[in-house]
């Protein structure tokens, strides 16, 4: 007996969304791209080989399409809350690219809506599927009790951002891609971030931040230093971990993991690359087909945004220490009708 493919609708067809289009069309047996939503419906998509796939200009129309069984969202985070609520109303599983929402308040409302409806909500924190990060995680125990860790993520400024005027109130680098690091701390340590100190080059009330220095503290007191920035050229992506028995460094841009453990000679492990977006989509599809929780839940995505909230509050207070829980207790989202 032939099983019908899972029909997925994709909202967002920009540079990042086009990667999802490619995987949905070519790399996932048993899955089909049922519909697409994008702002500029009149423009052709080289990655879309057939006109048989409907292209909507309004995400509501895609969600309402009866042929769409699940929804993947790759849009600006400002659009994610309403898209999520609309998808929940339609009772369809949803995968949302990080960050889950612009603020923790909105992220909590999204998680609550999905949980109350009993629907699958997965956050695409794709770095959790990065082979370099996974190999680092496998070897972390070898360096003994963790003392501290550092992360560096510097990414080239988008060409489109250079021509756009800054939007006051819009969050920048810390939320855009620094949220990966805010999520990796609990993923690698198994401990939530409970407090942060943060300095930004500029507050979002003036213009989106392009540089952040964050000190994050976990439940056990482990301190992690995060260096996040937009740069003109030269991407850097690495993390270093210091333990009582050794040190490990990982560079996920160049796919290297090396370490010094005890009195042995320096070690280097071979990284077997995998495509993170494809791995994320496979996990989403598996969760739907097996009716099991996804490996990265809506709550996971929400926690990362809540930590970002605390970072922005700390920066507003001149780098003061801010408890993550204190913020979401103060700003609990109102119930939706």
Coordinates of C-alpha atoms in Angstrom, one line a residue, residues 16 18 29 31 37-38 45 48 52 56-57 62 70 99 109 122 125-126 142 147 149 172 187 198 245 262 274 291 331:
X16 CA 16.8 31.4 3.9
X18 CA 14.8 29.1 -0.5
X29 CA 11.0 11.2 0.5
X31 CA 7.1 14.8 1.9
X37 CA 3.6 32.0 0.6
X38 CA 5.7 35.0 -0.3
X45 CA 11.4 31.4 -8.1
X48 CA 10.4 26.2 -7.9
X52 CA 1.5 23.4 -10.1
X56 CA 0.0 32.8 -2.0
X57 CA 0.5 36.4 -1.1
X62 CA -1.9 29.1 2.7
X70 CA 1.6 21.1 8.2
X99 CA 13.9 33.2 16.9
X109 CA 1.5 33.2 24.2
X122 CA 8.7 23.0 17.0
X125 CA 17.1 26.2 16.4
X126 CA 19.1 24.5 13.7
X142 CA 36.1 14.2 29.0
X147 CA 34.7 25.8 34.8
X149 CA 32.9 28.6 28.3
X172 CA 19.3 43.2 16.0
X187 CA 21.7 22.4 25.0
X198 CA 24.8 42.4 28.6
X245 CA 40.7 18.0 33.3
X262 CA 45.1 15.7 30.8
X274 CA 25.3 17.2 7.9
X291 CA 2.9 11.7 17.1
X331 CA 5.2 40.4 31.9

